[in-house]
């Protein structure tokens, strides 16, 4: 897998949202609009609290 997904909690409204660890654009909270992650050219700068790492789903053939 090329990158991880993280469950990030917004510092303003406590909304939890999944964010890609290598986001290539600014990620805002879906509820209040606070910036949760900004791109840096590699790993994103995550500004909220990382609650959990979201595992990749596997599909059975």
Coordinates of C-alpha atoms in Angstrom, one line a residue:
X1 CA 0.0 0.0 0.0
X2 CA 1.4 3.4 -1.0
X3 CA 0.0 5.3 2.0
X4 CA -2.1 5.0 5.1
X5 CA -5.5 6.4 6.0
X6 CA -6.0 8.0 9.4
X7 CA -9.1 8.7 11.5
X8 CA -8.6 12.4 12.5
X9 CA -10.6 14.2 15.1
X10 CA -11.2 17.9 14.4
X11 CA -9.9 20.1 17.2
X12 CA -12.8 22.6 16.9
X13 CA -16.0 20.4 16.7
X14 CA -14.7 16.9 17.6
X15 CA -15.9 15.5 14.2
X16 CA -14.0 12.4 13.1
X17 CA -13.0 12.1 9.5
X18 CA -10.8 9.8 7.4
X19 CA -7.8 11.5 5.9
X20 CA -5.2 10.1 3.5
X21 CA -1.7 10.3 5.0
X22 CA -0.2 11.6 1.7
X23 CA -3.0 14.1 0.9
X24 CA -2.1 16.2 -2.2
X25 CA -4.6 18.9 -1.4
X26 CA -5.9 20.7 1.7
X27 CA -8.4 18.6 3.7
X28 CA -11.1 20.5 5.6
X29 CA -13.5 19.3 8.2
X30 CA -16.8 18.4 6.6
X31 CA -18.7 19.9 9.6
X32 CA -17.0 23.2 10.5
X33 CA -14.4 23.7 7.7
X34 CA -11.3 23.7 9.9
X35 CA -8.1 22.6 8.1
X36 CA -7.3 19.0 9.1
X37 CA -4.4 18.3 6.8
X38 CA -2.2 20.2 4.4
X39 CA 0.1 18.8 1.7
X40 CA 3.9 19.0 2.1
X41 CA 5.1 17.1 -1.0
X42 CA 5.2 13.8 0.9
X43 CA 3.4 13.0 4.1
X44 CA 0.6 15.4 4.8
X45 CA 0.8 17.7 7.8
X46 CA -2.1 16.5 9.9
X47 CA -3.4 19.3 12.2
X48 CA -6.1 17.4 14.1
X49 CA -5.7 14.5 16.5
X50 CA -5.0 11.1 14.9
X51 CA -7.5 8.8 16.6
X52 CA -6.7 5.6 14.7
X53 CA -5.1 4.1 11.6
X54 CA -7.7 2.8 9.2
X55 CA -6.7 -0.6 7.8
X56 CA -6.9 -1.5 4.1
X57 CA -9.9 -3.6 3.2
X58 CA -9.2 -6.9 1.5
X59 CA -11.6 -8.4 -1.0
X60 CA -12.0 -12.1 -1.3
X61 CA -12.2 -13.5 -4.8

